[in-house]
Every structure is written in structure tokens, then in C-alpha cells.
Short mmCIF file of C-alpha atoms and ligand atoms in Angstrom, two decimals:
data_model
loop_
_atom_site.label_atom_id
_atom_site.label_comp_id
_atom_site.label_asym_id
_atom_site.label_seq_id
_atom_site.Cartn_x
_atom_site.Cartn_y
_atom_site.Cartn_z
CA MET O 1 111.90 105.70 -3.88
CA LEU O 2 114.94 107.20 -2.02
CA GLU O 3 116.87 104.88 0.35
CA PRO O 4 116.79 106.08 4.01
CA SER O 5 120.51 106.75 3.93
CA ASP O 6 120.18 108.91 0.94
CA ASN O 7 117.33 110.77 2.65
CA ARG O 8 119.41 111.40 5.78
CA LEU O 9 122.19 112.79 3.63
CA ARG O 10 119.71 115.13 1.74
CA GLN O 11 118.12 116.08 4.98
CA ARG O 12 121.58 117.13 6.38
CA GLU O 13 122.32 118.97 3.23
CA TYR O 14 118.99 120.85 3.42
CA LEU O 15 119.40 121.79 7.01
CA LEU O 16 122.94 123.01 6.14
CA GLN O 17 121.59 125.18 3.52
CA ILE O 18 118.91 126.53 5.83
CA SER O 19 121.28 127.31 8.42
CA ARG O 20 123.58 129.02 5.91
CA ALA O 21 120.56 131.10 4.79
CA ILE O 22 119.86 132.05 8.40
CA THR O 23 123.44 133.20 8.92
CA ALA O 24 123.34 135.01 5.66
CA GLN O 25 120.58 137.04 7.26
CA LEU O 26 118.04 136.32 4.53
CA ASP O 27 114.82 137.90 5.41
CA LEU O 28 112.53 135.85 7.63
CA SER O 29 109.98 134.83 4.80
CA SER O 30 112.52 133.57 2.54
CA VAL O 31 114.13 131.35 5.22
CA LEU O 32 110.64 130.11 6.32
CA ASN O 33 109.79 129.39 2.73
CA LEU O 34 113.07 127.34 2.39
CA VAL O 35 112.35 125.47 5.60
CA ILE O 36 108.82 124.47 4.55
CA THR O 37 109.69 123.49 0.97
CA TYR O 38 112.40 121.26 2.13
CA ALA O 39 110.39 119.87 5.02
CA VAL O 40 107.51 118.92 2.69
CA GLU O 41 109.91 117.37 0.18
CA MET O 42 111.78 115.31 2.84
CA LEU O 43 108.46 114.08 4.38
CA ALA O 44 107.12 113.17 0.89
CA GLY O 45 104.13 115.50 1.76
CA THR O 46 101.80 117.24 -0.54
CA SER O 47 101.98 120.64 1.00
CA GLY O 48 102.79 122.57 4.21
CA LEU O 49 102.50 125.76 6.18
CA ILE O 50 104.43 127.73 8.76
CA ALA O 51 102.38 130.13 11.08
CA ILE O 52 104.05 132.54 13.39
CA TYR O 53 102.43 134.13 16.53
CA ASP O 54 101.90 137.89 16.21
CA GLU O 55 104.68 139.68 18.02
CA GLU O 56 102.38 142.21 19.52
CA SER O 57 99.33 140.12 20.62
CA GLY O 58 101.37 136.92 21.18
CA ASP O 59 98.45 134.46 20.67
CA VAL O 60 97.25 135.18 17.20
CA LEU O 61 98.85 132.74 14.57
CA ARG O 62 99.52 134.14 11.06
CA ILE O 63 100.60 132.08 8.07
CA ARG O 64 104.14 133.32 7.03
CA ALA O 65 105.23 130.67 4.55
CA SER O 66 103.89 127.77 2.60
CA SER O 67 104.76 125.01 0.24
CA GLN O 68 102.46 124.14 -2.52
CA LEU O 69 99.74 126.24 -1.21
CA PRO O 70 99.07 129.52 -2.95
CA ARG O 71 98.62 132.61 -0.78
CA GLU O 72 94.89 132.95 -1.70
CA MET O 73 94.23 129.66 0.00
CA TRP O 74 95.86 130.69 3.23
CA PRO O 75 92.63 132.10 4.80
CA ALA O 76 90.88 128.67 4.37
CA PHE O 77 93.32 127.21 6.89
CA ALA O 78 92.20 129.48 9.70
CA PRO O 79 90.24 126.79 11.50
CA LEU O 80 93.46 124.87 11.91
CA LEU O 81 95.33 127.77 13.20
CA ASP O 82 92.55 128.46 15.83
CA MET O 83 93.11 124.94 17.24
CA PRO O 84 95.50 124.49 20.16
CA VAL O 85 98.66 122.65 18.95
CA GLY O 86 97.93 119.93 21.54
CA ASP O 87 94.60 119.06 20.03
CA LEU O 88 95.87 118.86 16.44
CA THR O 89 97.10 115.29 16.60
CA ARG O 90 93.73 113.95 17.72
CA HIS O 91 91.25 116.38 16.21
CA GLY O 92 93.16 118.06 13.57
CA VAL O 93 92.25 115.54 10.85
CA ALA O 94 88.55 116.22 11.10
CA VAL O 95 89.17 119.99 10.80
CA LEU O 96 91.50 119.31 7.89
CA ARG O 97 88.91 117.38 6.15
CA ASP O 98 86.65 120.49 6.30
CA VAL O 99 89.48 122.72 4.90
CA ALA O 100 90.00 120.20 2.11
CA ALA O 101 86.30 120.23 1.34
CA ASP O 102 86.37 124.08 1.31
CA THR O 103 89.42 124.36 -0.95
CA GLY O 104 88.96 121.21 -3.10
CA LEU O 105 92.43 120.12 -2.15
CA ASN O 106 93.24 116.56 -1.55
CA LEU O 107 94.47 116.66 2.13
CA ARG O 108 94.11 113.57 4.29
CA GLN O 109 96.85 113.60 6.86
CA MET O 110 98.58 116.12 8.89
CA ILE O 111 101.41 116.49 11.35
CA ALA O 112 101.97 119.68 13.20
CA LEU O 113 104.63 120.75 15.66
CA PRO O 114 105.16 123.85 17.61
CA LEU O 115 108.36 125.95 16.95
CA THR O 116 109.89 126.84 20.22
CA VAL O 117 112.63 129.27 21.33
CA ARG O 118 113.94 128.97 24.86
CA GLN O 119 110.81 127.04 25.82
CA ALA O 120 108.41 129.68 24.37
CA ALA O 121 106.18 128.84 21.47
CA VAL O 122 106.72 131.29 18.55
CA GLY O 123 104.69 129.34 15.92
CA VAL O 124 103.53 126.13 14.37
CA ILE O 125 104.82 124.06 11.31
CA TYR O 126 102.21 121.96 9.48
CA ALA O 127 102.82 119.23 6.93
CA PHE O 128 99.98 117.57 4.87
CA ARG O 129 99.68 114.42 2.81
CA ALA O 130 97.05 113.31 0.28
CA ALA O 131 97.50 109.54 0.80
CA LEU O 132 95.43 108.07 3.46
CA ASN O 133 97.31 104.81 3.70
CA VAL O 134 100.70 106.24 4.51
CA ASP O 135 100.85 107.41 8.08
CA PHE O 136 103.26 109.91 9.41
CA SER O 137 105.84 107.88 11.39
CA THR O 138 107.86 108.67 14.43
CA ASN O 139 110.68 109.25 12.15
CA ASP O 140 108.79 111.73 10.11
CA ARG O 141 108.05 113.58 13.35
CA GLN O 142 111.69 113.68 14.23
CA LEU O 143 112.51 114.96 10.75
CA LEU O 144 109.81 117.67 10.96
CA GLN O 145 111.23 118.54 14.36
CA ASP O 146 114.57 119.30 12.87
CA PHE O 147 113.08 121.58 10.33
CA ALA O 148 110.90 123.18 13.04
CA ASP O 149 114.06 123.89 15.02
CA GLN O 150 115.66 125.69 12.20
CA ALA O 151 112.54 127.64 11.54
CA ALA O 152 112.44 128.73 15.30
CA ILE O 153 115.96 129.80 14.98
CA ALA O 154 115.23 131.87 12.00
CA VAL O 155 112.24 133.56 13.82
CA SER O 156 114.34 134.16 16.86
CA ASN O 157 117.18 135.72 14.94
CA ALA O 158 114.75 137.86 13.04
CA ARG O 159 113.18 139.09 16.06
CA LEU O 160 116.49 139.82 17.78
CA TYR O 161 117.68 141.50 14.68
CA GLN O 162 114.40 143.54 14.59
CA GLY O 163 114.79 144.43 18.35
CA VAL O 164 118.34 145.66 17.70
CA LEU O 165 117.35 147.58 14.73
CA ARG O 166 114.45 149.24 16.69
CA GLU O 167 116.82 150.10 19.55
CA LYS O 168 119.20 151.56 17.02
CA GLN O 169 116.49 153.63 15.42
CA ARG O 170 115.31 154.78 18.87
CA LEU O 171 118.99 155.70 19.79
CA ASP O 172 119.55 157.44 16.35
CA ALA O 173 116.22 159.44 16.84
CA MET O 174 117.35 160.31 20.44
CA ILE O 175 120.86 161.50 19.19
CA GLU O 176 119.26 163.48 16.32
CA GLN O 177 116.61 165.17 18.47
CA SER O 178 119.06 165.98 21.25
CA ALA O 179 119.21 169.74 21.89
CA ASP O 180 122.96 169.30 22.59
CA GLY O 181 125.43 168.49 19.89
CA ALA O 182 126.10 164.82 19.77
CA MET O 183 128.50 162.82 17.63
CA ILE O 184 129.99 159.31 17.66
CA ILE O 185 133.53 158.73 16.85
CA ASP O 186 135.15 155.40 16.03
CA SER O 187 138.45 153.86 17.27
CA ARG O 188 140.42 155.95 14.63
CA TRP O 189 138.84 159.20 15.93
CA ARG O 190 136.62 159.64 12.82
CA ILE O 191 133.13 160.81 13.06
CA THR O 192 130.37 158.23 12.34
CA THR O 193 127.21 160.00 13.64
CA PHE O 194 126.81 163.68 13.77
CA ASN O 195 123.38 165.22 14.81
CA LYS O 196 121.43 168.28 13.81
CA ALA O 197 122.57 170.40 16.78
CA MET O 198 126.16 169.52 16.01
CA GLU O 199 125.60 170.89 12.46
CA GLN O 200 124.35 174.21 13.99
CA ILE O 201 127.21 174.28 16.49
CA THR O 202 130.10 173.58 14.15
CA GLY O 203 128.62 174.83 10.85
CA TRP O 204 129.65 171.50 9.26
CA SER O 205 126.99 169.55 7.35
CA ARG O 206 126.51 165.83 8.39
CA GLU O 207 127.60 164.60 5.06
CA GLU O 208 130.85 166.48 5.21
CA ALA O 209 131.63 165.82 8.83
CA ILE O 210 131.16 162.00 8.71
CA GLY O 211 134.37 160.27 8.12
CA ARG O 212 136.46 163.18 9.11
CA PRO O 213 138.87 163.33 12.18
CA CYS O 214 136.87 164.86 15.11
CA ALA O 215 139.69 167.24 15.97
CA GLU O 216 139.26 168.93 12.60
CA VAL O 217 135.39 169.34 12.83
CA LEU O 218 135.08 170.36 16.43
CA GLY O 219 138.50 171.97 17.14
CA ILE O 220 138.07 173.18 20.85
CA HIS O 221 140.80 175.78 21.32
CA SER O 222 142.41 176.87 24.64
CA ALA O 223 142.72 180.56 25.69
CA GLN O 224 146.08 180.48 24.16
CA GLY O 225 144.60 179.45 20.77
CA VAL O 226 145.93 175.85 20.88
CA ASN O 227 143.60 173.13 19.50
CA ILE O 228 143.19 171.02 22.61
CA CYS O 229 141.62 168.13 20.45
CA LEU O 230 145.03 167.72 18.76
CA THR O 231 147.38 168.42 21.61
CA ASP O 232 145.63 167.39 24.77
CA CYS O 233 142.62 165.29 23.90
CA PRO O 234 140.86 164.28 27.13
CA LEU O 235 140.18 160.81 25.78
CA GLN O 236 143.89 160.14 25.55
CA ARG O 237 145.03 161.79 28.69
CA ARG O 238 146.88 159.30 31.09
CA PRO O 239 145.73 158.12 33.62
CA PHE O 240 142.28 157.84 31.90
CA MET O 241 139.87 160.41 33.17
CA ASP O 242 136.62 159.41 34.70
CA ASN O 243 134.63 162.05 33.11
CA PRO O 244 136.65 163.23 30.13
CA VAL O 245 135.61 166.81 29.23
CA ALA O 246 136.95 169.64 27.11
CA ASN O 247 136.27 173.40 27.36
CA GLY O 248 137.28 176.11 25.18
CA ARG O 249 136.62 178.30 22.13
CA ILE O 250 135.25 177.10 18.79
CA THR O 251 135.19 178.91 15.63
CA SER O 252 132.38 177.45 13.50
CA ARG O 253 132.95 176.91 9.86
CA ASP O 254 130.79 179.99 9.13
CA GLY O 255 133.01 182.17 11.35
CA ARG O 256 130.95 182.23 14.58
CA GLU O 257 133.00 182.39 17.64
CA PHE O 258 131.73 180.77 20.88
CA TYR O 259 132.51 178.72 23.94
CA ALA O 260 131.78 175.06 24.10
CA GLN O 261 131.90 172.24 26.47
CA SER O 262 132.32 168.71 25.40
CA HIS O 263 131.61 165.64 27.54
CA TYR O 264 132.85 162.30 26.28
CA ALA O 265 131.51 158.74 27.04
CA PRO O 266 134.41 156.61 25.78
CA GLN O 267 134.10 152.76 25.03
CA ARG O 268 137.15 150.66 25.99
CA GLY O 269 137.82 146.97 25.10
CA PRO O 270 140.27 144.53 26.62
CA GLY O 271 143.43 146.41 27.80
CA ARG O 272 141.39 149.60 27.75
CA VAL O 273 142.04 149.89 24.07
CA PHE O 274 139.97 152.71 22.69
CA LEU O 275 136.99 151.57 20.62
CA GLY O 276 135.21 154.90 20.20
CA ALA O 277 133.23 157.53 22.15
CA ILE O 278 130.13 159.58 22.20
CA ALA O 279 130.71 163.24 22.51
CA ASN O 280 128.00 165.66 24.00
CA VAL O 281 128.81 169.19 22.95
CA ARG O 282 127.04 172.27 24.40
CA ASP O 283 127.32 175.90 23.52
CA ILE O 284 128.02 177.47 27.01
CA THR O 285 128.65 180.99 25.81
CA ALA O 286 125.57 182.28 27.71
CA GLN O 287 126.48 180.48 30.87
CA ARG O 288 130.04 181.80 30.87
CA ARG O 289 128.72 185.25 30.12
CA GLU O 290 126.32 184.84 33.07
CA ALA O 291 129.17 183.74 35.29
CA GLU O 292 131.26 186.63 34.13
CA LEU O 293 128.34 189.05 34.81
CA GLN O 294 127.98 187.31 38.37
CA ASN O 295 131.63 188.23 38.95
CA THR O 296 131.14 191.78 37.61
CA PHE O 297 127.96 192.01 39.80
CA ILE O 298 129.81 191.25 42.92
CA SER O 299 132.73 193.63 42.13
CA VAL O 300 130.29 196.32 41.14
CA ILE O 301 128.22 195.84 44.38
CA SER O 302 131.19 195.87 46.45
CA HIS O 303 132.77 198.84 44.99
CA GLU O 304 129.61 200.86 44.35
CA LEU O 305 128.03 200.30 47.72
CA LYS O 306 131.26 200.54 49.69
CA THR O 307 131.94 204.04 48.53
CA PRO O 308 128.84 205.75 49.86
CA VAL O 309 128.99 203.61 53.09
CA SER O 310 132.49 204.66 53.75
CA ILE O 311 131.78 208.33 53.16
CA ILE O 312 128.76 208.11 55.59
CA LYS O 313 130.83 206.45 58.06
CA GLY O 314 133.79 208.90 57.73
CA TYR O 315 131.40 211.95 58.24
CA ALA O 316 129.35 210.27 60.85
CA SER O 317 132.42 209.23 63.01
CA THR O 318 133.95 212.66 62.55
CA LEU O 319 130.90 214.57 63.57
CA ALA O 320 130.47 212.23 66.56
CA ARG O 321 133.87 212.97 67.94
CA GLN O 322 133.71 213.90 71.69
CA ASP O 323 136.85 216.00 71.53
CA ALA O 324 135.83 218.41 68.83
CA THR O 325 133.18 221.10 68.35
CA PHE O 326 131.88 221.97 64.99
CA SER O 327 130.28 225.16 63.66
CA GLN O 328 126.60 224.91 62.58
CA GLU O 329 127.77 225.24 59.04
CA THR O 330 130.21 222.39 59.17
CA LEU O 331 127.60 220.14 61.01
CA ARG O 332 124.89 220.97 58.27
CA GLU O 333 127.44 220.40 55.53
CA GLY O 334 128.47 216.96 56.97
CA LEU O 335 124.83 215.97 57.55
CA THR O 336 123.87 217.07 53.96
CA ILE O 337 126.72 214.85 52.63
CA ILE O 338 125.51 212.01 54.84
CA GLU O 339 121.99 212.49 53.57
CA GLU O 340 123.03 212.56 49.88
CA GLU O 341 125.18 209.53 50.17
CA ALA O 342 122.41 207.72 51.99
CA ASP O 343 120.15 208.55 49.15
CA ARG O 344 122.84 207.46 46.56
CA LEU O 345 123.03 204.18 48.49
CA ALA O 346 119.26 203.74 48.38
CA ARG O 347 119.09 204.47 44.64
CA GLN O 348 121.85 201.90 43.99
CA ILE O 349 120.11 199.23 46.01
CA GLN O 350 116.96 200.17 44.12
CA ASP O 351 118.76 199.76 40.85
CA LEU O 352 120.21 196.35 41.81
CA LEU O 353 116.70 195.18 42.87
CA ASP O 354 115.38 196.40 39.64
CA VAL O 355 118.11 194.56 37.67
CA SER O 356 117.10 191.34 39.43
CA ARG O 357 113.51 192.12 38.66
CA VAL O 358 114.08 192.74 35.12
CA ALA O 359 116.21 189.51 34.82
CA ALA O 360 113.46 187.46 36.50
CA GLY O 361 110.64 188.56 34.11
CA GLY O 362 110.35 192.06 33.18
CA VAL O 363 109.12 195.34 34.52
CA ARG O 364 105.67 195.87 35.96
CA LEU O 365 104.04 199.23 35.05
CA ASP O 366 101.63 201.43 36.78
CA ARG O 367 100.37 203.41 33.86
CA SER O 368 98.64 206.78 33.61
CA ASP O 369 98.40 209.63 31.09
CA PHE O 370 100.71 212.57 31.83
CA SER O 371 102.65 215.29 30.23
CA LEU O 372 106.26 214.78 29.18
CA VAL O 373 106.80 218.54 29.38
CA SER O 374 106.04 218.63 33.07
CA LEU O 375 107.95 215.40 33.71
CA ALA O 376 111.14 216.89 31.99
CA ALA O 377 110.66 220.19 33.89
CA ASP O 378 110.47 218.40 37.11
CA VAL O 379 113.66 216.38 36.37
CA VAL O 380 115.60 219.43 35.24
CA ARG O 381 114.62 221.31 38.35
CA GLY O 382 116.48 218.80 40.51
CA PHE O 383 119.60 218.85 38.25
CA ALA O 384 119.79 222.58 37.82
CA ALA O 385 119.99 222.94 41.67
CA GLN O 386 122.78 220.21 41.91
CA THR O 387 125.03 221.39 39.07
CA GLU O 388 125.08 225.02 40.26
CA GLY O 389 125.14 226.65 36.90
CA ARG O 390 127.65 224.53 35.12
CA PHE O 391 124.98 223.58 32.60
CA GLU O 392 122.39 225.28 30.65
CA PHE O 393 119.10 223.16 30.60
CA GLU O 394 116.75 223.62 27.67
CA LEU O 395 113.36 222.23 27.18
CA ARG O 396 112.17 221.83 23.51
CA PHE O 397 108.59 220.82 23.30
CA PRO O 398 106.02 221.72 20.74
CA ASP O 399 103.25 223.90 22.19
CA GLU O 400 100.65 221.24 21.81
CA MET O 401 102.61 218.43 23.02
CA LEU O 402 100.21 215.59 23.60
CA PRO O 403 100.41 213.60 26.84
CA VAL O 404 101.98 210.07 26.96
CA HIS O 405 100.65 206.86 28.48
CA GLY O 406 103.13 205.35 30.90
CA ASP O 407 104.60 204.67 34.36
CA TYR O 408 105.33 208.23 35.64
CA GLU O 409 107.80 207.24 38.39
CA ARG O 410 109.76 204.71 36.17
CA LEU O 411 109.91 207.27 33.32
CA ARG O 412 111.08 209.85 35.66
CA GLN O 413 113.84 207.43 36.64
CA VAL O 414 114.73 206.93 32.92
CA LEU O 415 114.86 210.69 32.29
CA SER O 416 116.90 211.32 35.43
CA ASN O 417 119.38 208.74 34.47
CA LEU O 418 119.83 210.20 30.98
CA VAL O 419 120.24 213.75 32.33
CA SER O 420 122.53 212.46 35.01
CA ASN O 421 124.76 210.80 32.35
CA SER O 422 124.73 213.99 30.27
CA VAL O 423 126.01 215.77 33.41
CA LYS O 424 128.56 213.12 34.31
CA TYR O 425 129.96 212.67 30.81
CA SER O 426 130.13 216.50 30.03
CA PRO O 427 133.21 217.52 32.08
CA ASP O 428 133.14 221.01 30.61
CA GLY O 429 129.55 221.70 31.11
CA GLY O 430 127.47 222.91 28.17
CA THR O 431 123.88 222.76 27.17
CA ILE O 432 121.61 219.80 27.97
CA ARG O 433 118.56 219.71 25.83
CA ILE O 434 115.43 217.70 26.43
CA GLY O 435 112.70 217.62 23.85
CA ALA O 436 109.99 215.54 22.03
CA ARG O 437 107.67 215.39 19.17
CA ALA O 438 104.79 213.19 18.27
CA GLU O 439 105.07 210.70 15.27
CA GLY O 440 102.06 208.60 14.54
CA ASP O 441 100.88 207.29 17.89
CA MET O 442 104.25 207.60 19.51
CA ALA O 443 106.33 210.41 21.08
CA ILE O 444 109.94 210.62 20.28
CA ALA O 445 111.87 212.18 23.09
CA TYR O 446 115.55 213.01 23.46
CA VAL O 447 118.16 214.26 25.78
CA SER O 448 121.26 215.63 24.22
CA ASP O 449 124.46 216.98 25.69
CA GLN O 450 127.89 218.43 24.54
CA GLY O 451 130.08 216.00 26.41
CA ILE O 452 132.61 213.47 25.47
CA GLY O 453 130.26 211.44 23.19
CA ILE O 454 130.33 207.74 22.54
CA ALA O 455 132.29 205.89 19.76
CA PRO O 456 130.02 204.03 17.24
CA GLU O 457 131.24 200.67 18.22
CA GLU O 458 130.25 201.28 21.94
CA GLN O 459 126.71 202.52 21.13
CA GLU O 460 124.94 199.19 21.47
CA GLN O 461 127.11 197.86 24.26
CA ILE O 462 126.35 200.66 26.63
CA PHE O 463 122.89 199.36 27.06
CA GLN O 464 124.17 196.01 28.35
CA ARG O 465 124.33 195.25 32.12
CA PHE O 466 127.48 196.54 33.85
CA TYR O 467 128.91 197.98 30.63
CA ARG O 468 130.83 201.14 31.02
CA VAL O 469 133.10 202.61 28.33
CA ASP O 470 136.71 202.36 29.27
CA ASN O 471 137.95 206.06 29.29
CA ARG O 472 139.31 208.50 31.55
CA LEU O 473 135.89 209.49 32.95
CA ARG O 474 135.12 205.89 33.85
CA ARG O 475 137.56 206.12 36.56
CA GLU O 476 136.63 209.56 37.60
CA THR O 477 132.83 209.18 37.59
CA GLN O 478 130.87 206.99 39.78
CA GLY O 479 128.53 204.47 38.07
CA SER O 480 127.63 200.85 37.93
CA GLY O 481 126.81 200.47 34.20
CA LEU O 482 123.21 199.73 35.12
CA GLY O 483 121.51 202.88 34.29
CA LEU O 484 121.00 202.39 30.44
CA TYR O 485 120.26 198.65 30.90
CA LEU O 486 117.38 199.60 33.19
CA ALA O 487 116.33 202.50 30.95
CA ARG O 488 116.05 200.10 27.95
CA ALA O 489 114.07 197.60 30.08
CA VAL O 490 111.61 200.31 31.08
CA ILE O 491 111.23 201.81 27.74
CA GLU O 492 110.83 198.40 26.05
CA ALA O 493 108.20 197.42 28.63
CA HIS O 494 106.21 200.50 27.41
CA GLY O 495 106.49 199.17 23.88
CA GLY O 496 109.08 201.78 22.97
CA LYS O 497 112.82 201.93 21.81
CA ILE O 498 115.78 203.64 23.10
CA TRP O 499 119.09 204.31 21.21
CA VAL O 500 121.88 206.81 20.98
CA GLU O 501 123.32 209.03 18.16
CA SER O 502 126.74 210.24 18.95
CA GLN O 503 130.32 210.84 17.89
CA LEU O 504 133.39 210.98 20.02
CA SER O 505 133.83 214.49 21.70
CA ARG O 506 130.76 215.80 19.91
CA GLY O 507 128.21 215.08 22.51
CA ALA O 508 125.54 212.44 22.70
CA ARG O 509 121.79 212.46 21.93
CA PHE O 510 119.70 209.75 23.43
CA PHE O 511 116.34 209.03 21.92
CA PHE O 512 113.41 207.01 23.20
CA THR O 513 109.87 206.47 22.09
CA LEU O 514 106.77 206.06 24.14
CA PRO O 515 103.09 205.60 23.31
CA LEU O 516 101.01 208.72 23.19
CA ALA O 517 97.86 208.76 25.30
CA ARG O 518 94.96 207.13 23.38
CA ARG O 519 92.26 209.49 24.65
CA GLN O 520 93.87 212.32 22.71
CA LEU O 521 94.37 210.27 19.61
CA THR O 522 90.73 209.68 19.22
CA ASP O 523 89.82 213.30 19.63
P1 ADP N 1 126.93 204.35 34.36
O1 ADP N 1 126.73 205.77 33.91
O2 ADP N 1 126.37 204.07 35.73
O3 ADP N 1 128.42 203.87 34.01
P2 ADP N 1 124.94 203.75 32.34
O4 ADP N 1 124.41 202.39 31.97
O5 ADP N 1 124.12 204.77 32.64
O6 ADP N 1 125.99 203.38 33.44
O7 ADP N 1 125.94 204.12 31.12
C1 ADP N 1 126.78 203.12 30.52
C2 ADP N 1 128.00 203.76 29.93
O8 ADP N 1 127.58 204.54 28.74
C3 ADP N 1 128.72 204.83 30.73
O9 ADP N 1 129.68 204.26 31.77
C4 ADP N 1 129.29 205.74 29.83
O10 ADP N 1 130.59 205.28 29.46
C5 ADP N 1 128.43 205.72 28.57
N1 ADP N 1 127.46 206.89 28.55
C6 ADP N 1 126.14 207.11 28.96
N2 ADP N 1 125.73 208.17 28.70
C7 ADP N 1 126.55 208.93 28.20
C8 ADP N 1 126.72 210.20 27.56
N3 ADP N 1 125.63 211.03 27.63
N4 ADP N 1 127.80 210.56 26.96
C9 ADP N 1 128.93 209.82 26.98
N5 ADP N 1 128.97 208.51 27.46
C10 ADP N 1 127.85 208.15 27.96
#
């Protein structure tokens, strides 16, 4: 038999071991096993159990550890678990007897105590004895209480740890799923977290990026080509910025160039010492381009619309002068110019409206079947009158050209635009040819000229909004760079394509395809 002083010593030793196990972050079950094993030994008991309340439901007890009770027997103790802890002292023994009868175990006495953390019950610890004659004393209760407290701490720690782990997983998932690039850097400016979007933006894989200096992986460059992250990191700028942000060019590892904006959320410790930061990186190339387009838009509008307005105003005020009389011919000439310029103004306003319509969601079409030959003849008639013999217009259609299916007015606009460009960009005149042929269920139409032509590297760009090739004619001819952009939108809305074949000073040939009328196809 152990002396009480030996007992206390061992108890202290056990409790110390348990608390070491808790701080060493052993998993919950092993700590609880340790607690119940030592508790049973110290109480000179036969066996024991620890049951913990389910974290989700909160009121269902589940056995998590036992001493001298094999796992298969745990279900037999369910009636004990169902009893309120307060009733166990008085009525527990009767239930225990039933359990003993069921399992064939010699269990006569029991002591049970709640495990509490900050006044909330998290579980129950049970110790059993076989002998009837040795009662559990107040001392025994105190002893079990000490072990119960340790078990409660272990449960509480495990729950806190689980909670932190869950939060971390949630945070990791949020960072990973973020559409923006996100990375975390430590106090030494090294990357510790790097999400999928960041891999796409920088071209660096997560494995390669982690551990490297952020300035090497992200490298935001100023317009002068200086790596801002090395020379002027917004996180190091003094005084500290409220919302550190860096803007600039990035060349990804795979050679893509774009414009990025990086927002930082720094973490600072005492004395504002840098502990790390989260960086949120966004590819803002499209927004920047949009902003540049806005500026171009405004300058184009002001320039293009001002020109006809000032011509109209000039002629109108001249013709309205009280002190001058004009011949019928001068009057008619002036009024014709006013009318033409007013038409031009109306056309340009229409173009601008169309552009915003296209940007807002496409072109609406009013389709019918009609002949491309008569559309071409109609367009040419207007231009032949305007150009006064400087050009020869040729229509080249097969005799049996099938009708197309489309929006007559919009396609008239497209064809007029192409012919108008051929006129504008052929300073020496020449032949302008319009033709078409059928291929499958599409018509391939073209407009060709003998003008200045378009260099290969410009041939895709000329279809962009406000794009005008930078040459002498750009300054001499009027234009907003919207015609081909709108032509492409209209042709694509018809399910067709538009492109150009050309060489510098060898003229240009614009092609577009359109669906042929169905009625004819089935004939
Ligand atoms: P705009 O003629 O108003 O400038 P467009 O969108 O119709 O705008 O054309 C864009 C640019 O493409 C023009 O500025 C011109 O540089 C070039 N371009 C278009 N058509 C021709 C052509 N037939 N020959 C040479 N260059 C052309």
C-alpha cells in the first residue's frame, strides 16, 4: 500500500507529465488516455472513462478514452452517459450495476465529475471500483478533480487548435480561390503563400515562388523601366503609407507584358517593425486601356465634331452678313457645304452612338434577303457623284449571284465605309472594285483599291476602336478610327468575318463574309 505522501508525489508527477503532453500538442485522444490511465491508478480504481460532448450538437456525450475497458465495451456504458451528471452520485450506482450485469465486469462503485472549461461543461470523467467496501472519499474526489481539470484543458486546447486550423484552412481556401493574385510575405520580404491567380499573373509556379524575395517574383516596373519593388517599395516608404499600393509594368516569366496594381496590407509589431504583409495583385491592363480609350474618345469627339461645327458656323455667319450680297451660286454653294457638313456631323454622332451600343452588348439586326449587287450599285452611285471622275468603280459579281440574308441598312453602312476608306486612302485615284462570290452557304465580298495600302503589322489593329495608321494621310484625311471597328461589329453580328489583304503602296483589299439567303439554298 502506498503512503499518502508517496501518493501525492506521484500524483504531482503524473499531472506534470500530462501537462507536458498537453503543451507538446499530443493529439486529444492520447492526452485523454494518459489522464484516465493515471487517474484510475491514483484512485486505485478498476477502470475508468472520459466522455466528451459532441462539438456540433453540444449535448451528446461520446466516450473518447478509457482505462482497462476495451473499446468494444464502450457501447454498454451508454445508459450512464445518458444520465445527467448531477444524478450520477445518487442513482448512478444502480445503473452501473445493470452495466456490470450486461458486460460481466465487476463494477460496484463509481465517481463521476464534469469536465468544465470557463464554466461550460465539455465532458465527464468516470472512475469505477470493484470493491464494495472501499468508498470513494472526499480526497479521491479532489484527486479526480485535478485530473478532470487537466482533461478539460486538453479538450479546450484541442478545440482552440481545431478552430485555428479551420480558420487557417478557410483563409487558405479564400486566398487560393481569389480571382486576384494574392501572396503573403514574411518579415524578410520572402514569399510564404502564393495563390493560383498569382501563378497566372507572374508565370511563376507556387513551388518556385515560395521562399523567394517578392521583388524578384513580382517585379513591378516604372515607366522608366526601374523595378519599384527594389528601389521604392511602398511598404518601406517613410512616413508609412495608409494604403500602400504600387502600379506598373510586369513582365511575366513567360514573357507576357502587362500592367499590374498591387495593394498591400502590412502587419507591424511594436515600434512599427515590419512583420509581413499580404499583397493583392490585379492585372489592370484592360482598365488602363479602357481609360486610354476614354481619353482618345474625348479627344476624337472634340476634334471630329468640332470640325464640321466650325465649318457650318463659318458659312452660316458669312451668309448671314447684313453688309454683303451673295450671288445665287455662292449662296447655293455655301448652303450645300452646310448641308454636307451637317450630314457628316449626323453620321459621326450616329457612329459614336453605335460604338457605345456595340460596347453595351452588340448590334441588333433587322434582317431580310436582298441582293448584294444592288446594294453595291446603290453605294457606288453616291460615291461616283462625289468623287467627280477621280475613280473608276467596277462591280464584279457572278451573273447568278444569290441574295444574302442580313440587315440592309447596316450593311450599306459597312460597304459605304469601305468604299469611303478606299477613296480617302487612294490620293492618286485609281480603280475601286466591289465584288463577291458564293462559297458554301456564305457570300465572300470584297472592296479593293489601288491606294497607299496597309503594312502587315497594322492589319489587325485597324479594326480596333479609334485606331488610325500613323502616316501622312492620317493628318490630311478626316476620320475617327471608328469605321472599321463598327464594320467588324456589324459583320460579326451577322455571323461573318472581315479582314484585309494588303501591302504598303500596293492598294488594299477588304474581304467580308455574309450568310446567303436560306430560301435559295434549299431550291
Ligand atoms: P478612319 O478612316 O475614320 O480613320 P477606319 O476605322 O475606317 O477609321 O480605318 C482605320 C484606319 O485604317 C484608317 O485610319 C487608315 O489608316 C486605315 N485604312 C482603312 N482603310 C484603308 C484603305 N483602304 N487603305 C489604306 N488604309 C486604310
